[in-house]
Tab-separated table of C-alpha atoms and ligand atoms in Angstrom:
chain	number	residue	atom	x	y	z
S	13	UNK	CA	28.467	6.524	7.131
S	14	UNK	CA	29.990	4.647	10.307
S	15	UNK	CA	27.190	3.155	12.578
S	16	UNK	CA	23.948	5.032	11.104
S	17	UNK	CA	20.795	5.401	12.907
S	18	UNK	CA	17.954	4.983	10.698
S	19	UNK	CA	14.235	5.776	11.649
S	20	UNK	CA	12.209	3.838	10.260
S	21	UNK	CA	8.473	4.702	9.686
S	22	UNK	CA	4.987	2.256	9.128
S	23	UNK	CA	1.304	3.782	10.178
S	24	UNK	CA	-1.016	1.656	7.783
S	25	UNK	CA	-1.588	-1.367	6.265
S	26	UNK	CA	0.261	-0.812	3.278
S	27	UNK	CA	3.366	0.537	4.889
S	28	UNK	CA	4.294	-3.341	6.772
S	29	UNK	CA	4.803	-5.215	3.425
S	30	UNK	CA	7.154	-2.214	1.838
S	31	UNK	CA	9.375	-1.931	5.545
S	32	UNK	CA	9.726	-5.733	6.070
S	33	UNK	CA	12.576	-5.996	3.321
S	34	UNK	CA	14.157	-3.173	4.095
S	35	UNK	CA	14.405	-3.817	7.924
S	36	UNK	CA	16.108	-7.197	6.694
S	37	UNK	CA	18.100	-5.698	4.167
S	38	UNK	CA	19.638	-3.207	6.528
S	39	UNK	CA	19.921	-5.387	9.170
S	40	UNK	CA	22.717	-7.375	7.329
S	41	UNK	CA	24.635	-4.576	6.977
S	42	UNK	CA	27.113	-4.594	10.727
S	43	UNK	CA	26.801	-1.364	12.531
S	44	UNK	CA	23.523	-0.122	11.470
S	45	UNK	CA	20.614	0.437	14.106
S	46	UNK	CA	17.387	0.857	12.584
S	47	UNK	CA	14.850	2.023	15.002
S	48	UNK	CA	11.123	1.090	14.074
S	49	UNK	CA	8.495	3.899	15.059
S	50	UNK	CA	4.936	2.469	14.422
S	51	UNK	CA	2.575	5.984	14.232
S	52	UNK	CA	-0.594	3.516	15.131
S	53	UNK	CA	-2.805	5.042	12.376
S	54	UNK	CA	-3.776	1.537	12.041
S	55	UNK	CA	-4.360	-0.382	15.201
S	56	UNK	CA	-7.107	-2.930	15.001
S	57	UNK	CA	-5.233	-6.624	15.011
S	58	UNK	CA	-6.242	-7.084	11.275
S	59	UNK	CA	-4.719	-4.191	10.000
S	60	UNK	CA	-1.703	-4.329	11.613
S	61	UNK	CA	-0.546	-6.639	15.139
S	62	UNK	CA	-1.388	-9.934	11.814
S	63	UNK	CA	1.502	-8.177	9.943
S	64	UNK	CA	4.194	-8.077	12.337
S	65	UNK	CA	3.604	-11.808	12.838
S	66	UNK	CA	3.388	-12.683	9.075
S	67	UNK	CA	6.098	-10.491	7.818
S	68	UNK	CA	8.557	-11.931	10.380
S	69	UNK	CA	9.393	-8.075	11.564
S	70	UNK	CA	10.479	-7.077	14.867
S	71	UNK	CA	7.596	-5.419	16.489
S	72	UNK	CA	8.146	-1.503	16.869
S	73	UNK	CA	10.681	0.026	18.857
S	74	UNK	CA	8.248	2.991	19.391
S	75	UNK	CA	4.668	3.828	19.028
S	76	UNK	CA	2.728	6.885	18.459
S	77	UNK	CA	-0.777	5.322	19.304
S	78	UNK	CA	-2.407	8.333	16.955
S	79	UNK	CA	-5.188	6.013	16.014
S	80	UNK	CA	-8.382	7.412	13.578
S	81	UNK	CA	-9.503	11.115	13.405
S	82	UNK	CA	-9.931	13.818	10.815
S	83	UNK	CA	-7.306	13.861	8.500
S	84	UNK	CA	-5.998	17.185	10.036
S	85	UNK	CA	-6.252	15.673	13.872
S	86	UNK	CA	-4.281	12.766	12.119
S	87	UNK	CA	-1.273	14.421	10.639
S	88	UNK	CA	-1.248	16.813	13.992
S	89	UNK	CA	-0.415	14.089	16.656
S	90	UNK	CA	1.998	12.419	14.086
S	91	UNK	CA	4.158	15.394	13.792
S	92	UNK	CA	3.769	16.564	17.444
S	93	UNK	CA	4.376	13.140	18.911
S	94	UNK	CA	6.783	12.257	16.103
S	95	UNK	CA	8.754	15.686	16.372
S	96	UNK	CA	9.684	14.669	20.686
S	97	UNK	CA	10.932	10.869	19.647
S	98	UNK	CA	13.730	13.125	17.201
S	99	UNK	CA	14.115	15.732	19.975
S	100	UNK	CA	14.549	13.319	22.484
S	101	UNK	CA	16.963	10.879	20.380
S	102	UNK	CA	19.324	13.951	19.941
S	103	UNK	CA	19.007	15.307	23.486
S	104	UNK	CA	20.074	11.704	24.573
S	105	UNK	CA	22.756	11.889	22.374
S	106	UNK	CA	21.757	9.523	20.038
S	107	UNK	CA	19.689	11.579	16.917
S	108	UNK	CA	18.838	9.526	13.484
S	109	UNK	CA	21.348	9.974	10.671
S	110	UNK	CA	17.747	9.974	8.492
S	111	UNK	CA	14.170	9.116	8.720
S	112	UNK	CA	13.208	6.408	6.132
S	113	UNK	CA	9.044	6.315	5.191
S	114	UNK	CA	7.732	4.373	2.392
S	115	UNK	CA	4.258	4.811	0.736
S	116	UNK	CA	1.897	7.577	0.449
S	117	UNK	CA	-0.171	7.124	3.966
S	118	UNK	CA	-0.940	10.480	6.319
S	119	UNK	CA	2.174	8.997	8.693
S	120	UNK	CA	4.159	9.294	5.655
S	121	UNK	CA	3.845	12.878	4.841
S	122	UNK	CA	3.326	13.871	8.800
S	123	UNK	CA	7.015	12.220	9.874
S	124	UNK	CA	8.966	13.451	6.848
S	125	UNK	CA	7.293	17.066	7.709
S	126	UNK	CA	7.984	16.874	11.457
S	127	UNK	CA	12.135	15.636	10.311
S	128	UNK	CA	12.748	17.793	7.795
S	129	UNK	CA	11.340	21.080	10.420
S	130	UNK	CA	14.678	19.253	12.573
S	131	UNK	CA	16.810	18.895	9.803
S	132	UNK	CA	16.706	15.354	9.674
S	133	UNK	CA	16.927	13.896	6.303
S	134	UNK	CA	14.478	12.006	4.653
S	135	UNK	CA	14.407	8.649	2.568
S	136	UNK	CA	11.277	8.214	0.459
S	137	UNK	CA	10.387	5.021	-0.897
S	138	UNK	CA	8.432	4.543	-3.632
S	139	UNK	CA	8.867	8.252	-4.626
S	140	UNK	CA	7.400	10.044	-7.699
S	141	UNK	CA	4.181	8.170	-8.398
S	142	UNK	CA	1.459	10.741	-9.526
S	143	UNK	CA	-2.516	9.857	-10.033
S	144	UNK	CA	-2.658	13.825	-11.215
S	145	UNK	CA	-5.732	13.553	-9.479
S	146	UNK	CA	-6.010	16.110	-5.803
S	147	UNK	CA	-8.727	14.692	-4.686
S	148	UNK	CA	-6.915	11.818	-3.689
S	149	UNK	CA	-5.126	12.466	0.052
S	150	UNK	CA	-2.454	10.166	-1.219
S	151	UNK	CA	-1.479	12.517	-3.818
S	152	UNK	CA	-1.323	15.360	-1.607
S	153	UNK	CA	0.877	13.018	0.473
S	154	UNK	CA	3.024	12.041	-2.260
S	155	UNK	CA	3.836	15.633	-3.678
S	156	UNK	CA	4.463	17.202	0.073
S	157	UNK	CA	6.612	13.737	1.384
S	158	UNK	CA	8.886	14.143	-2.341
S	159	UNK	CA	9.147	18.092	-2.446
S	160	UNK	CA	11.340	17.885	0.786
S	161	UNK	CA	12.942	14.815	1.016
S	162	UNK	CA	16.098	14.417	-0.561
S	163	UNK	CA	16.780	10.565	-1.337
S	164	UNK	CA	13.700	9.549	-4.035
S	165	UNK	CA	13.210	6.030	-4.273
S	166	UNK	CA	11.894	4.895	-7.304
S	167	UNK	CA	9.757	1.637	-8.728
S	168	UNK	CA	9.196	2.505	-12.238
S	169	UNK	CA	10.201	4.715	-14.962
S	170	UNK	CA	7.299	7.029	-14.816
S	171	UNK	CA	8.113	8.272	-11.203
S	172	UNK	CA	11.514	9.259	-12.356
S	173	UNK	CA	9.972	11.339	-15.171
S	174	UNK	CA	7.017	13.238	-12.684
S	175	UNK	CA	10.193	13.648	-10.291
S	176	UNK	CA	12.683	15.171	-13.080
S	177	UNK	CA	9.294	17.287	-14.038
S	178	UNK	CA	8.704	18.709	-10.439
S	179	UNK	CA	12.541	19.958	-10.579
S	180	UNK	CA	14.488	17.553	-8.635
S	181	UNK	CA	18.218	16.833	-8.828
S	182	UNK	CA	19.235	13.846	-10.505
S	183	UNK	CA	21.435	12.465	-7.920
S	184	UNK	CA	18.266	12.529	-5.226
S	185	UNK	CA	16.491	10.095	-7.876
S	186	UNK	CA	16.862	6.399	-7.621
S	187	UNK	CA	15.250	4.277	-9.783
S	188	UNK	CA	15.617	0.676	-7.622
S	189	UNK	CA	12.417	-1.261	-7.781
S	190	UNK	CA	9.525	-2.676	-5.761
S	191	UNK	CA	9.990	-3.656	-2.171
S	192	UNK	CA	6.598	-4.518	-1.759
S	193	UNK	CA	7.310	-7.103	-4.394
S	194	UNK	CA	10.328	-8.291	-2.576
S	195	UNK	CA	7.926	-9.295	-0.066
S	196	UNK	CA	5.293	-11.097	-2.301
S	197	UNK	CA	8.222	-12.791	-3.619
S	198	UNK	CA	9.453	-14.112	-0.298
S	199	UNK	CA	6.162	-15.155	0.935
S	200	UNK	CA	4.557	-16.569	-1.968
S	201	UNK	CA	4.944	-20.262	-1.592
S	202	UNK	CA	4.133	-20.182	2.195
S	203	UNK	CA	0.681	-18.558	0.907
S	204	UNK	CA	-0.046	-20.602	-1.558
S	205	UNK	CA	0.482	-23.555	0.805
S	206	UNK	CA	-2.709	-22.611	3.303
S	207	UNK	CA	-5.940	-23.629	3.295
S	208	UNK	CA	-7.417	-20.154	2.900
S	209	UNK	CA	-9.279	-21.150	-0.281
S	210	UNK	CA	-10.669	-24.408	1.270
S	211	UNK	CA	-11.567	-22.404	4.363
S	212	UNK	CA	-13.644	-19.782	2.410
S	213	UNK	CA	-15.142	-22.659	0.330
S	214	UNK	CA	-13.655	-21.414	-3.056
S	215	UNK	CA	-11.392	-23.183	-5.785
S	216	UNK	CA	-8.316	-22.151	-7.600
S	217	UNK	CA	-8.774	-20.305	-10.579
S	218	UNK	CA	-12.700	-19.999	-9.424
S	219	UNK	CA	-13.407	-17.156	-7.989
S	220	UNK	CA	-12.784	-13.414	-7.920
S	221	UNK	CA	-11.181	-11.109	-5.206
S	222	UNK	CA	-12.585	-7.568	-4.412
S	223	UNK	CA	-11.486	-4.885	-2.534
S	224	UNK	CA	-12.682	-1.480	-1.899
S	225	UNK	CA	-11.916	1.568	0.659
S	226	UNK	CA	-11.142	4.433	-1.480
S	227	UNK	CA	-13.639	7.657	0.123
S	228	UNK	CA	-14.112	8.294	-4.135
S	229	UNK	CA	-15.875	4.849	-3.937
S	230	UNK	CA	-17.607	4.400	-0.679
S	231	UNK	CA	-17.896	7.632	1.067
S	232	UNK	CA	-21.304	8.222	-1.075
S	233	UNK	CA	-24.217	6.424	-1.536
S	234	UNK	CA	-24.885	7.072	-5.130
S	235	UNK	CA	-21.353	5.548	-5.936
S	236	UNK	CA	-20.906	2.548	-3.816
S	237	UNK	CA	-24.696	1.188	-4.566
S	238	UNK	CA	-23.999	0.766	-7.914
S	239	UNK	CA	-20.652	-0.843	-8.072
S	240	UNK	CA	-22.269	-2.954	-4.964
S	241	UNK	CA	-24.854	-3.846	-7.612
S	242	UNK	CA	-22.357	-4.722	-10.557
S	243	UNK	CA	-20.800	-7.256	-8.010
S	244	UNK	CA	-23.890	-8.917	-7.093
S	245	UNK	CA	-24.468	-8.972	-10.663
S	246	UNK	CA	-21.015	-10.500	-11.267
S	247	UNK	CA	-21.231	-13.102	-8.135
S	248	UNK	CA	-24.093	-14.758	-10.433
S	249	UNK	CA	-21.439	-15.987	-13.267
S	250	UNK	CA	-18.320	-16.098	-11.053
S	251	UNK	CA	-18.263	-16.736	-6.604
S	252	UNK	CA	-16.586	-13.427	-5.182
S	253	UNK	CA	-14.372	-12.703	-2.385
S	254	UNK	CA	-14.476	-9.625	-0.643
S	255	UNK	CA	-12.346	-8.901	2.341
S	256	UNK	CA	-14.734	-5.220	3.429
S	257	UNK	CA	-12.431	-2.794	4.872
S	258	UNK	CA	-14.184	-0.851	8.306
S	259	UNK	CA	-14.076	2.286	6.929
S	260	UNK	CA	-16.221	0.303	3.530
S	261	UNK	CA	-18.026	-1.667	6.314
S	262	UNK	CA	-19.254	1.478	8.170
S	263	UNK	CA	-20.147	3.452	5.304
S	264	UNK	CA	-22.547	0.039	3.748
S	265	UNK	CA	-24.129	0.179	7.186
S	266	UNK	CA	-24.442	3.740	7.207
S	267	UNK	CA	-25.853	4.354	3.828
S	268	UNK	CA	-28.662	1.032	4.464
S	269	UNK	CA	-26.633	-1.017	1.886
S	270	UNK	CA	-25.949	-4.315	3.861
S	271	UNK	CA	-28.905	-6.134	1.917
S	272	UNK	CA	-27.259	-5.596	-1.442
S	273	UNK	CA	-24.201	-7.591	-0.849
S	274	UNK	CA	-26.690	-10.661	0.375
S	275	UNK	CA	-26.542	-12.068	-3.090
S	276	UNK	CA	-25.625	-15.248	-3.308
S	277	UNK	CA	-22.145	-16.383	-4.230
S	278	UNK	CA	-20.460	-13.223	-2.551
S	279	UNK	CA	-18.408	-14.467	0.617
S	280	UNK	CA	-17.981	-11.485	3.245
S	281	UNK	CA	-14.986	-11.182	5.373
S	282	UNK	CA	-13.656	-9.218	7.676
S	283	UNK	CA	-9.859	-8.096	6.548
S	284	UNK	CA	-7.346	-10.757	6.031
S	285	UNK	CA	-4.035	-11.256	7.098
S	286	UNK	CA	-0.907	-11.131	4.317
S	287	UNK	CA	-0.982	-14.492	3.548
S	288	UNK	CA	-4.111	-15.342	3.414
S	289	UNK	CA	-4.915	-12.326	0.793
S	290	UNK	CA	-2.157	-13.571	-0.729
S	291	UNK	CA	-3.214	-17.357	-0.932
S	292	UNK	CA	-6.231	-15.270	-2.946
S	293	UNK	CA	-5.125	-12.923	-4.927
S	294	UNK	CA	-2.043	-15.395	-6.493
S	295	UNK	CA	-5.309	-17.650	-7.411
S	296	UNK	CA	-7.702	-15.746	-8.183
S	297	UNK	CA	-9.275	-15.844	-12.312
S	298	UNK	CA	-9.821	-12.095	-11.703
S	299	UNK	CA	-9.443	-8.922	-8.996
S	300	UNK	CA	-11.537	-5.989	-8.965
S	301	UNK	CA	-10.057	-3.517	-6.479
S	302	UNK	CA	-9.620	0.579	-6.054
S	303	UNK	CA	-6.101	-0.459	-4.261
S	304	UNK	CA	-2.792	0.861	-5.269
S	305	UNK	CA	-0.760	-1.880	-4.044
S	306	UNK	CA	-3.120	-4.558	-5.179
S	307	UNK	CA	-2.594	-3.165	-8.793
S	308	UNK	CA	1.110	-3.900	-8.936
S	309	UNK	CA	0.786	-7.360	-7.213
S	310	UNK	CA	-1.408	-8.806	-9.824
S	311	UNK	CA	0.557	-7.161	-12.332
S	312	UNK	CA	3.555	-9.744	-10.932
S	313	UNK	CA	1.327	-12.625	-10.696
S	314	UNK	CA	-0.264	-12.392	-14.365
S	315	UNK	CA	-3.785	-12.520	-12.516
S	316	UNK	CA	-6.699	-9.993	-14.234
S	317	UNK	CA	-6.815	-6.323	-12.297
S	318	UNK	CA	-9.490	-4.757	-13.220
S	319	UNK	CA	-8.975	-1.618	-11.242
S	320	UNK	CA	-12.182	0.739	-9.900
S	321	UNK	CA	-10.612	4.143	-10.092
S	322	UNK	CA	-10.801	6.980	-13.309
S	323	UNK	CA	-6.736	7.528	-13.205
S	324	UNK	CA	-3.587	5.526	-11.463
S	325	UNK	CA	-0.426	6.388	-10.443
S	326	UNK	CA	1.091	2.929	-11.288
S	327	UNK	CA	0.701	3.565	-14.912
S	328	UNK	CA	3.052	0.580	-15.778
S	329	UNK	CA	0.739	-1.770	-14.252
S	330	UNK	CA	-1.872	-0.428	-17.153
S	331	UNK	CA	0.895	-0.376	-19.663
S	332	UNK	CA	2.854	-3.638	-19.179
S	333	UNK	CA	0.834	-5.186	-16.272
S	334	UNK	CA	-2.457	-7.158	-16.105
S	335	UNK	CA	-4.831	-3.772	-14.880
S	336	UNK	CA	-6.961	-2.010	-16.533
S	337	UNK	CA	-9.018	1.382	-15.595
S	338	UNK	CA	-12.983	0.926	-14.990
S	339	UNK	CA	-13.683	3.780	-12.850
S	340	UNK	CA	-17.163	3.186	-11.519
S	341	UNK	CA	-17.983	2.260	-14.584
S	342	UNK	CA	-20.606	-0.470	-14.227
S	343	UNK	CA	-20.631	-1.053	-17.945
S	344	UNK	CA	-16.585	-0.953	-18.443
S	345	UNK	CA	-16.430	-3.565	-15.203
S	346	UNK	CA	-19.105	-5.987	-16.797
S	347	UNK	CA	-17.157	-6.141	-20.006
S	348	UNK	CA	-13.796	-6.766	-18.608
S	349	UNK	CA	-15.035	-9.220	-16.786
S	350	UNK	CA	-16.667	-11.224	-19.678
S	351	UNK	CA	-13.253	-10.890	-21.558
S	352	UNK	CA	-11.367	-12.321	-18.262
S	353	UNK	CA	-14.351	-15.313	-18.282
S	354	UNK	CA	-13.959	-15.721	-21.922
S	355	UNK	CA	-10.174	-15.666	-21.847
S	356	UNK	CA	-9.497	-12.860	-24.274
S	357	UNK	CA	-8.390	-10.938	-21.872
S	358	UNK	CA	-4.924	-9.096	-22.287
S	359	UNK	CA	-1.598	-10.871	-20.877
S	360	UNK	CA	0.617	-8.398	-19.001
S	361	UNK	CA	4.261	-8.627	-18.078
S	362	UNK	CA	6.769	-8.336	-15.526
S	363	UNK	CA	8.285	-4.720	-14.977
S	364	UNK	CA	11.980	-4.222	-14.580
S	365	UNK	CA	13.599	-4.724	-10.954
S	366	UNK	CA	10.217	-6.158	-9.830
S	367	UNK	CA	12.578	-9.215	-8.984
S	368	UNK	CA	12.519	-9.548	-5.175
S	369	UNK	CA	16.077	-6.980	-4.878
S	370	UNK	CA	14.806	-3.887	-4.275
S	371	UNK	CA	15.053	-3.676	-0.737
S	372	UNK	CA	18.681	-4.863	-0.969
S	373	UNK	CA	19.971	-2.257	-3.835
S	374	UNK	CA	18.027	0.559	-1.315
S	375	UNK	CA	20.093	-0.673	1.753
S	376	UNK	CA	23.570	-0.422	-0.068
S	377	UNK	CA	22.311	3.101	-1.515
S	378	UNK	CA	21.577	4.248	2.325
S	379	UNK	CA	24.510	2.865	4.028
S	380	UNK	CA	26.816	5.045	1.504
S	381	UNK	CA	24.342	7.944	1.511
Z	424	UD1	C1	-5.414	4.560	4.827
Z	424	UD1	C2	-4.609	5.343	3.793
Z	424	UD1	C3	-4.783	4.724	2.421
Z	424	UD1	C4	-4.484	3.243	2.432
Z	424	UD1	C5	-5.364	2.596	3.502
Z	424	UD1	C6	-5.161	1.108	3.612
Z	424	UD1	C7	-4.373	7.756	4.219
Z	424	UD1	C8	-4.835	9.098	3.800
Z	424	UD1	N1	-5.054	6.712	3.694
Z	424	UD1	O1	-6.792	4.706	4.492
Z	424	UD1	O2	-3.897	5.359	1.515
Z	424	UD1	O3	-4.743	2.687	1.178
Z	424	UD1	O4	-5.043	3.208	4.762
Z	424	UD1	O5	-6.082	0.582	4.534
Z	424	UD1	O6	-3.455	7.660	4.987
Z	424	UD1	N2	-10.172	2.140	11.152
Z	424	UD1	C9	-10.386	1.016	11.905
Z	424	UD1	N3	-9.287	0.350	12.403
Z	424	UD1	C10	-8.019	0.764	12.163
Z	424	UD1	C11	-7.808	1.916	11.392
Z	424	UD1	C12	-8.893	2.587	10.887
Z	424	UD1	O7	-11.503	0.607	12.142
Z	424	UD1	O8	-7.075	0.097	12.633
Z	424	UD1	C13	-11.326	2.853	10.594
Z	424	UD1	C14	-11.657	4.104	11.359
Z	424	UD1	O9	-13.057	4.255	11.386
Z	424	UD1	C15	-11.053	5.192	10.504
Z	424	UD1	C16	-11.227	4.632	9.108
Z	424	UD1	O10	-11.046	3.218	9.258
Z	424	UD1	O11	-11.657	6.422	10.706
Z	424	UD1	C17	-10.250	5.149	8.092
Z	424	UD1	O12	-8.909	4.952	8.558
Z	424	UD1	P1	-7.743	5.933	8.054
Z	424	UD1	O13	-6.448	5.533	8.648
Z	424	UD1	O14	-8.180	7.347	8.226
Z	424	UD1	O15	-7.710	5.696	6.485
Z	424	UD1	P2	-7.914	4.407	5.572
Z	424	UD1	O16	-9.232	4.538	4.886
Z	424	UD1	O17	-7.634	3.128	6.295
């Protein structure tokens, strides 16, 4: 392809650490523009302006300024808005070779919708994970985003298998890696070098890191009490971290819960930038969490996951990594923990092309696309 355009998609949290790479790994190829279109599903400064500054990336090109709303309001003004910035591009003369999206956020699936309708093609990275579980809006996003796009993206071998399952064409399927590993990668020793631990009064190897925002976990009362119990329960034997997400800090707030996270040895904060989560969870002894990418990045650190949902769809970080399943299990999450404090806890391992080079094997696969 001479001089592609790329479109280049990030909405949420999760999406800035998975487009950082690939920004730089396309930008040292000459002659290709990548245009960065931020959807503004997130918008407060801690969920996304702290990114752009962390992750050294250019700050968007274009924004979409959707903000919060029902999922359906959500998806709408994505495709609507998203849908003129592709119109307009080609009436100026100037339309996107393809529209790259990583993840499995609402922007996601609402941008690859509103290209394909256009006949722009679509990139997905980190294709073909699968919880099985349609409750979850992120599987709904992952199944619609893959069943139209055309160039699959893969980080581990079970996403290859779901996508050969579902029907699609071998030579969509591209089995390249972790970007958002690339990232950890880069940034590790520049984490690891701030005071965040100091700051928040904890010590290496000291203290554990939770995070929770899943609506299976806090949207009802009768879930998030208990596990809000098990941690103040925990916080006795081991000092805990928890970074509370707004839409976790509403609902404790809403449901009269506040009082049960008072318990001594719990430190509350609001949500932390990149590097300070990542000066935490690379020294953490354990992390208790119901988040996808949080499940993969211990795995690469060798730090205890123990991870508070019934099914994943990161199965190698279960297989090979450091997580294992608790559900809201209070029982399940009290005995993983002992075996983390009494160091019989399993040892996990690396998975293949988690090595910091996925972003770079992706550019050289788009550029010839
Ligand atoms: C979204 C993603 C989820 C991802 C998570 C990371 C979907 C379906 N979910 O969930 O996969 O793991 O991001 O955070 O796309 N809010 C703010 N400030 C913001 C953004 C949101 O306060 O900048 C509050 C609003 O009250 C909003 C609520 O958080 O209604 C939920 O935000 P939303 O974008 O709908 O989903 P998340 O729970 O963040």
């Amino acid at each position: 392809m001479t001089h592609p355009r790329f479109a280049c998609i990030v909405g949420a949290r999760p999406n800035f650490m998975k487009m950082a790479p690939l920004l730089r790994a396309l930008g040292a190829h000459p002659g290709v523009e990548t245009v960065l279109v931020h959807t503004g599903q997130h918008y407060d400064k801690n969920l996304s302006d702290v990114f752009f500054e962390e992750l050294e990336m250019k700050r968007p090109d274009v924004s979409l300024d959707v903000g919060s709303g029902s999922h359906a309001q959500q998806t709408a003004r994505v495709l609507e808005r998203f849908e003129e910035v592709l119109q307009n591009a080609a009436a100026e003369g100037k339309p996107f070779n393809r529209v790259i999206v990583v993840g499995d956020v609402n922007s996601t699936m609402a941008t690859t919708l509103a290209a394909v309708k256009l006949g722009v093609p679509v990139a997905h990275v980190e294709a073909g994970l699968r919880s099985f579980d349609r409750t979850m809006p992120e599987e709904i996003n992952r199944i619609l985003t893959d069943a139209v796009a055309d160039l699959l993206f893969v980080s581990e071998p079970a996403g290859m298998e779901n996508l050969r399952n579902e029907g699609h064409r071998e030579e969509e399927l591209k089995l390249v890696g972790n970007v958002m590993i690339d990232t950890l990668l880069t940034l590790l020793p520049k984490a690891r070098s701030r005071d965040t631990l100091a700051r928040l009064g904890v010590a290496p190897g000291g203290y554990g890191l939770v995070t929770l925002h899943r609506p299976a976990n806090v949207d009802r009362p009768e879930t998030l009490g208990p596990m809000l119990d098990v941690l103040a329960e925990t916080a006795r034997r081991l000092p805990l971290v928890f970074p509370i997400h707004p839409r976790t800090r509403a609902r404790i707030a809403g449901f009269g819960l506040a009082d049960r996270l008072d318990a001594a040895g719990i430190v509350q904060t609001e949500p932390l930038g990149y590097l300070d989560f990542l000066a935490l969870s690379s020294q953490a002894r354990v992390i208790v969490t119901d988040s996808g990418g949080l499940q993969e990045e211990s795995t690469v650190l060798g730090i205890p996951c123990l991870t508070a949902r019934p099914n994943t769809e990161r199965p190698i970080t279960v297989e090979q990594g450091t997580s294992t399943l608790v559900g809201s299990d209070a029982a399940k999450l009290r005995a993983c923990l002992a075996a983390v404090l009494d160091g019989t806890y399993k040892q996990g391992a690396c998975p293949a092309l988690w090595d910091g080079r996925a972003a770079e094997r992706i550019a050289e696969i788009l550029v010839e696309s």
